[in-house]
PDB file of C-alpha atoms in Angstrom:
ATOM      1  CA  MET S   1     -33.015  -4.273  17.293  1.00  0.00           C
ATOM      2  CA  LYS S   2     -31.571  -7.433  15.629  1.00  0.00           C
ATOM      3  CA  CYS S   3     -33.467  -9.703  13.267  1.00  0.00           C
ATOM      4  CA  PRO S   4     -34.162 -13.026  15.006  1.00  0.00           C
ATOM      5  CA  TYR S   5     -33.356 -14.933  11.842  1.00  0.00           C
ATOM      6  CA  CYS S   6     -30.228 -13.405  10.383  1.00  0.00           C
ATOM      7  CA  ALA S   7     -29.006 -11.362  13.386  1.00  0.00           C
ATOM      8  CA  GLU S   8     -28.487  -8.201  11.374  1.00  0.00           C
ATOM      9  CA  GLU S   9     -29.447  -4.779  12.712  1.00  0.00           C
ATOM     10  CA  ILE S  10     -32.867  -3.618  11.547  1.00  0.00           C
ATOM     11  CA  GLN S  11     -35.229  -0.764  12.587  1.00  0.00           C
ATOM     12  CA  ASN S  12     -37.432  -1.272  15.579  1.00  0.00           C
ATOM     13  CA  GLU S  13     -40.605  -0.875  13.679  1.00  0.00           C
ATOM     14  CA  ALA S  14     -39.612  -2.951  10.681  1.00  0.00           C
ATOM     15  CA  LYS S  15     -42.123  -5.683   9.516  1.00  0.00           C
ATOM     16  CA  ILE S  16     -39.777  -7.391   7.109  1.00  0.00           C
ATOM     17  CA  CYS S  17     -36.017  -7.793   7.470  1.00  0.00           C
ATOM     18  CA  LYS S  18     -34.220  -5.924   4.639  1.00  0.00           C
ATOM     19  CA  HIS S  19     -31.349  -8.462   4.769  1.00  0.00           C
ATOM     20  CA  CYS S  20     -33.036 -11.833   4.803  1.00  0.00           C
ATOM     21  CA  LYS S  21     -36.528 -10.820   3.744  1.00  0.00           C
ATOM     22  CA  SER S  22     -38.066 -12.585   6.816  1.00  0.00           C
ATOM     23  CA  ASN S  23     -41.553 -11.564   7.918  1.00  0.00           C
ATOM     24  CA  LEU S  24     -41.232 -10.306  11.443  1.00  0.00           C
ATOM     25  CA  VAL S  25     -44.937  -9.828  12.030  1.00  0.00           C
ATOM     26  CA  ASN S  26     -46.281 -13.217  10.879  1.00  0.00           C
ATOM     27  CA  PRO S  27     -43.402 -15.822  11.309  1.00  0.00           C
ATOM     28  CA  ALA S  28     -45.415 -18.676   9.757  1.00  0.00           C
ATOM     29  CA  ASN S  29     -45.085 -17.048   6.294  1.00  0.00           C
ATOM     30  CA  ASN S  30     -41.308 -16.620   6.524  1.00  0.00           C
ATOM     31  CA  PRO S  31     -39.401 -17.669   3.384  1.00  0.00           C
ATOM     32  CA  SER S  32     -36.182 -17.935   5.455  1.00  0.00           C
ATOM     33  CA  LEU S  33     -37.763 -20.543   7.790  1.00  0.00           C
ATOM     34  CA  SER S  34     -38.068 -22.948   4.862  1.00  0.00           C
ATOM     35  CA  VAL S  35     -35.644 -25.823   5.475  1.00  0.00           C
ATOM     36  CA  ASP S  36     -35.140 -26.660   1.852  1.00  0.00           C
ATOM     37  CA  LYS S  37     -34.251 -23.174   0.551  1.00  0.00           C
ATOM     38  CA  PRO S  38     -31.013 -22.661   2.497  1.00  0.00           C
ATOM     39  CA  LYS S  39     -29.853 -26.156   1.729  1.00  0.00           C
ATOM     40  CA  ARG S  40     -30.522 -25.749  -1.928  1.00  0.00           C
ATOM     41  CA  ILE S  41     -28.742 -22.422  -2.074  1.00  0.00           C
ATOM     42  CA  LEU S  42     -25.741 -23.844  -0.163  1.00  0.00           C
ATOM     43  CA  HIS S  43     -25.724 -26.979  -2.347  1.00  0.00           C
ATOM     44  CA  GLN S  44     -25.884 -24.996  -5.502  1.00  0.00           C
ATOM     45  CA  LYS S  45     -23.039 -22.641  -4.455  1.00  0.00           C
ATOM     46  CA  LEU S  46     -20.804 -25.518  -3.312  1.00  0.00           C
ATOM     47  CA  GLY S  47     -21.878 -28.076  -5.891  1.00  0.00           C
ATOM     48  CA  THR S  48     -20.079 -26.675  -8.932  1.00  0.00           C
ATOM     49  CA  GLY S  49     -16.858 -25.996  -7.114  1.00  0.00           C
ATOM     50  CA  SER S  50     -17.020 -29.270  -5.263  1.00  0.00           C
ATOM     51  CA  CYS S  51     -17.644 -31.276  -8.435  1.00  0.00           C
ATOM     52  CA  LEU S  52     -14.766 -29.510 -10.170  1.00  0.00           C
ATOM     53  CA  ILE S  53     -12.397 -30.338  -7.296  1.00  0.00           C
ATOM     54  CA  LEU S  54     -13.678 -33.916  -7.055  1.00  0.00           C
ATOM     55  CA  PHE S  55     -13.289 -34.623 -10.814  1.00  0.00           C
ATOM     56  CA  SER S  56      -9.859 -33.008 -10.934  1.00  0.00           C
ATOM     57  CA  ALA S  57      -8.732 -35.108  -7.855  1.00  0.00           C
ATOM     58  CA  ILE S  58     -10.068 -38.352  -9.471  1.00  0.00           C
ATOM     59  CA  PHE S  59      -8.324 -37.457 -12.753  1.00  0.00           C
ATOM     60  CA  PHE S  60      -5.053 -36.803 -10.981  1.00  0.00           C
ATOM     61  CA  ILE S  61      -5.255 -40.093  -9.058  1.00  0.00           C
ATOM     62  CA  ILE S  62      -5.965 -41.996 -12.290  1.00  0.00           C
ATOM     63  CA  ILE S  63      -3.000 -40.408 -14.037  1.00  0.00           C
ATOM     64  CA  VAL S  64      -0.679 -41.153 -11.107  1.00  0.00           C
ATOM     65  CA  SER S  65      -1.949 -44.725 -10.887  1.00  0.00           C
ATOM     66  CA  VAL S  66      -1.380 -45.351 -14.542  1.00  0.00           C
ATOM     67  CA  ALA S  67       2.105 -43.865 -14.348  1.00  0.00           C
ATOM     68  CA  VAL S  68       3.044 -45.981 -11.309  1.00  0.00           C
ATOM     69  CA  MET S  69       1.647 -49.167 -12.845  1.00  0.00           C
ATOM     70  CA  SER S  70       3.477 -48.574 -16.148  1.00  0.00           C
ATOM     71  CA  LEU S  71       6.825 -47.921 -14.375  1.00  0.00           C
ATOM     72  CA  GLY S  72       6.436 -50.460 -11.546  1.00  0.00           C
ATOM     73  CA  GLY S  73       4.998 -53.242 -13.629  1.00  0.00           C
ATOM     74  CA  ASN S  74       8.132 -53.785 -15.706  1.00  0.00           C
ATOM     75  CA  GLU S  75      10.425 -54.010 -12.673  1.00  0.00           C
ATOM     76  CA  SER S  76       8.370 -56.588 -10.774  1.00  0.00           C
ATOM     77  CA  SER S  77       7.885 -58.884 -13.837  1.00  0.00           C
ATOM     78  CA  SER S  78      11.617 -58.827 -14.591  1.00  0.00           C
ATOM     79  CA  VAL S  79      12.425 -59.596 -10.946  1.00  0.00           C
ATOM     80  CA  SER S  80       9.988 -62.454 -10.445  1.00  0.00           C
ATOM     81  CA  THR S  81      10.621 -64.236 -13.668  1.00  0.00           C
ATOM     82  CA  PRO S  82      14.255 -65.252 -12.914  1.00  0.00           C
ATOM     83  CA  GLN S  83      13.201 -66.497  -9.455  1.00  0.00           C
ATOM     84  CA  GLN S  84      10.497 -68.751 -10.860  1.00  0.00           C
ATOM     85  CA  SER S  85      12.767 -70.099 -13.657  1.00  0.00           C
ATOM     86  CA  THR S  86      15.709 -70.846 -11.468  1.00  0.00           C
ATOM     87  CA  VAL S  87      13.861 -72.995  -8.916  1.00  0.00           C
ATOM     88  CA  ASP S  88      12.905 -76.587  -9.703  1.00  0.00           C
ATOM     89  CA  PHE S  89      10.249 -77.484  -7.159  1.00  0.00           C
ATOM     90  CA  ALA S  90      10.508 -81.188  -7.793  1.00  0.00           C
ATOM     91  CA  LYS S  91      14.126 -81.058  -6.700  1.00  0.00           C
ATOM     92  CA  VAL S  92      13.251 -78.988  -3.664  1.00  0.00           C
ATOM     93  CA  GLU S  93      10.540 -81.556  -2.603  1.00  0.00           C
ATOM     94  CA  LYS S  94      13.042 -84.432  -3.203  1.00  0.00           C
ATOM     95  CA  ALA S  95      15.642 -82.622  -1.040  1.00  0.00           C
ATOM     96  CA  MET S  96      13.020 -82.122   1.759  1.00  0.00           C
ATOM     97  CA  GLU S  97      12.213 -85.779   1.639  1.00  0.00           C
ATOM     98  CA  ASP S  98      15.895 -86.649   1.845  1.00  0.00           C
ATOM     99  CA  LEU S  99      16.388 -84.269   4.794  1.00  0.00           C
ATOM    100  CA  THR S 100      13.331 -85.772   6.622  1.00  0.00           C
ATOM    101  CA  LYS S 101      14.669 -89.318   6.107  1.00  0.00           C
ATOM    102  CA  ALA S 102      18.147 -88.268   7.317  1.00  0.00           C
ATOM    103  CA  GLY S 103      16.693 -86.867  10.501  1.00  0.00           C
ATOM    104  CA  LEU S 104      17.348 -83.172   9.986  1.00  0.00           C
ATOM    105  CA  VAL S 105      13.724 -82.072   9.353  1.00  0.00           C
ATOM    106  CA  LYS S 106      11.291 -83.246  11.942  1.00  0.00           C
ATOM    107  CA  LYS S 107       8.178 -81.179  11.072  1.00  0.00           C
ATOM    108  CA  THR S 108       7.113 -78.501   8.496  1.00  0.00           C
ATOM    109  CA  ASP S 109       4.241 -76.023   8.891  1.00  0.00           C
ATOM    110  CA  PRO S 110       3.832 -74.134   5.585  1.00  0.00           C
ATOM    111  CA  SER S 111       0.878 -72.150   6.821  1.00  0.00           C
ATOM    112  CA  LEU S 112       3.170 -70.460   9.428  1.00  0.00           C
ATOM    113  CA  ASN S 113       6.380 -70.676   7.300  1.00  0.00           C
ATOM    114  CA  GLN S 114       8.014 -72.814  10.017  1.00  0.00           C
ATOM    115  CA  VAL S 115      10.392 -75.795   9.816  1.00  0.00           C
ATOM    116  CA  TYR S 116      11.385 -77.784  12.886  1.00  0.00           C
ATOM    117  CA  VAL S 117      14.741 -79.464  12.717  1.00  0.00           C
ATOM    118  CA  SER S 118      16.981 -81.687  14.927  1.00  0.00           C
ATOM    119  CA  LYS S 119      19.315 -79.330  16.824  1.00  0.00           C
ATOM    120  CA  PRO S 120      22.283 -81.699  17.059  1.00  0.00           C
ATOM    121  CA  TYR S 121      22.209 -82.297  13.297  1.00  0.00           C
ATOM    122  CA  TRP S 122      21.684 -78.656  12.647  1.00  0.00           C
ATOM    123  CA  ASP S 123      24.616 -77.622  14.883  1.00  0.00           C
ATOM    124  CA  ALA S 124      26.937 -80.173  13.218  1.00  0.00           C
ATOM    125  CA  GLN S 125      26.602 -78.314   9.831  1.00  0.00           C
ATOM    126  CA  ASP S 126      28.797 -75.391   8.692  1.00  0.00           C
ATOM    127  CA  ILE S 127      27.224 -72.011   7.911  1.00  0.00           C
ATOM    128  CA  GLU S 128      27.075 -72.576   4.098  1.00  0.00           C
ATOM    129  CA  ALA S 129      25.231 -75.851   4.555  1.00  0.00           C
ATOM    130  CA  LYS S 130      22.768 -74.217   6.998  1.00  0.00           C
ATOM    131  CA  GLU S 131      22.134 -71.416   4.517  1.00  0.00           C
ATOM    132  CA  THR S 132      21.549 -73.843   1.681  1.00  0.00           C
ATOM    133  CA  ALA S 133      19.192 -75.923   3.772  1.00  0.00           C
ATOM    134  CA  ALA S 134      17.339 -72.784   4.913  1.00  0.00           C
ATOM    135  CA  LYS S 135      16.964 -71.641   1.323  1.00  0.00           C
ATOM    136  CA  ALA S 136      15.533 -75.096   0.394  1.00  0.00           C
ATOM    137  CA  PHE S 137      13.148 -74.826   3.411  1.00  0.00           C
ATOM    138  CA  ALA S 138      12.005 -71.352   2.235  1.00  0.00           C
ATOM    139  CA  TYR S 139      11.339 -72.537  -1.318  1.00  0.00           C
ATOM    140  CA  TYR S 140       9.537 -75.685  -0.102  1.00  0.00           C
ATOM    141  CA  VAL S 141       7.326 -73.690   2.305  1.00  0.00           C
ATOM    142  CA  GLY S 142       6.520 -71.002  -0.254  1.00  0.00           C
ATOM    143  CA  TYR S 143       5.699 -73.630  -2.841  1.00  0.00           C
ATOM    144  CA  LYS S 144       3.472 -75.627  -0.492  1.00  0.00           C
ATOM    145  CA  LYS S 145       1.798 -72.413   0.685  1.00  0.00           C
ATOM    146  CA  GLY S 146       1.119 -71.392  -2.910  1.00  0.00           C
ATOM    147  CA  THR S 147       2.706 -67.972  -2.705  1.00  0.00           C
ATOM    148  CA  ASN S 148       5.743 -66.453  -4.457  1.00  0.00           C
ATOM    149  CA  LEU S 149       7.084 -65.333  -1.011  1.00  0.00           C
ATOM    150  CA  TYR S 150      10.027 -67.459  -0.071  1.00  0.00           C
ATOM    151  CA  TRP S 151      10.889 -67.084   3.664  1.00  0.00           C
ATOM    152  CA  VAL S 152      11.097 -69.476   6.608  1.00  0.00           C
ATOM    153  CA  ASP S 153      11.684 -69.634  10.343  1.00  0.00           C
ATOM    154  CA  ILE S 154      13.671 -72.564  11.525  1.00  0.00           C
ATOM    155  CA  TYR S 155      13.117 -73.926  15.081  1.00  0.00           C
ATOM    156  CA  ASP S 156      14.465 -76.658  17.258  1.00  0.00           C
ATOM    157  CA  TRP S 157      11.800 -79.374  17.328  1.00  0.00           C
ATOM    158  CA  GLN S 158      12.381 -80.326  20.969  1.00  0.00           C
ATOM    159  CA  SER S 159      12.677 -76.949  22.707  1.00  0.00           C
ATOM    160  CA  GLY S 160      10.953 -74.739  20.147  1.00  0.00           C
ATOM    161  CA  LYS S 161      13.779 -72.248  20.251  1.00  0.00           C
ATOM    162  CA  ARG S 162      14.302 -70.216  17.056  1.00  0.00           C
ATOM    163  CA  LEU S 163      17.529 -71.252  15.409  1.00  0.00           C
ATOM    164  CA  ALA S 164      17.541 -69.276  12.183  1.00  0.00           C
ATOM    165  CA  LYS S 165      15.545 -67.569   9.553  1.00  0.00           C
ATOM    166  CA  TYR S 166      15.871 -67.096   5.805  1.00  0.00           C
ATOM    167  CA  SER S 167      14.208 -64.686   3.434  1.00  0.00           C
ATOM    168  CA  GLU S 168      14.987 -63.780  -0.210  1.00  0.00           C
ATOM    169  CA  SER S 169      14.771 -60.084   0.652  1.00  0.00           C
ATOM    170  CA  TRP S 170      16.556 -60.099   4.145  1.00  0.00           C
ATOM    171  CA  GLY S 171      18.924 -63.004   3.693  1.00  0.00           C
ATOM    172  CA  PHE S 172      20.006 -65.612   6.192  1.00  0.00           C
ATOM    173  CA  THR S 173      20.249 -65.092   9.919  1.00  0.00           C
ATOM    174  CA  VAL S 174      21.365 -67.473  12.641  1.00  0.00           C
ATOM    175  CA  TYR S 175      20.353 -66.941  16.262  1.00  0.00           C
TER     176      TYR S 175
END
């Protein structure tokens, strides 16, 4: 016969299971039916090992985070400092005003990093002038948006066709 509580083989006339100590005659007095006891035993057995694993994982993550921040922090500050010092935003704003008055820039949308230009005026420029203008657009949009991310998409203001894009990290692309 098998014990109804632990499924171990026991004698047919047994009154208490020798494996789980369950009372087979009076099930109401069974210590193995208590809900708290198995959970406590399981929690105690896994608690120490789980805590040790958890604390060692947290310690490892903290060590790796500190190492990454100490190595990565120096590179990002040295990269971003020259960008900020080489751009005079007053000159960029003045250039945007001049381009708007000249008819090249028709509309700017800094929230979407978009500048709409006059296509005939855009097509009349050589590639270096287009790249310089795109760079100025990117700095203007990034400055107006309040981020240190300088990128822009340039569109024809009449058709909405994408003409070019500029990004500090990806460079200049004409479509």
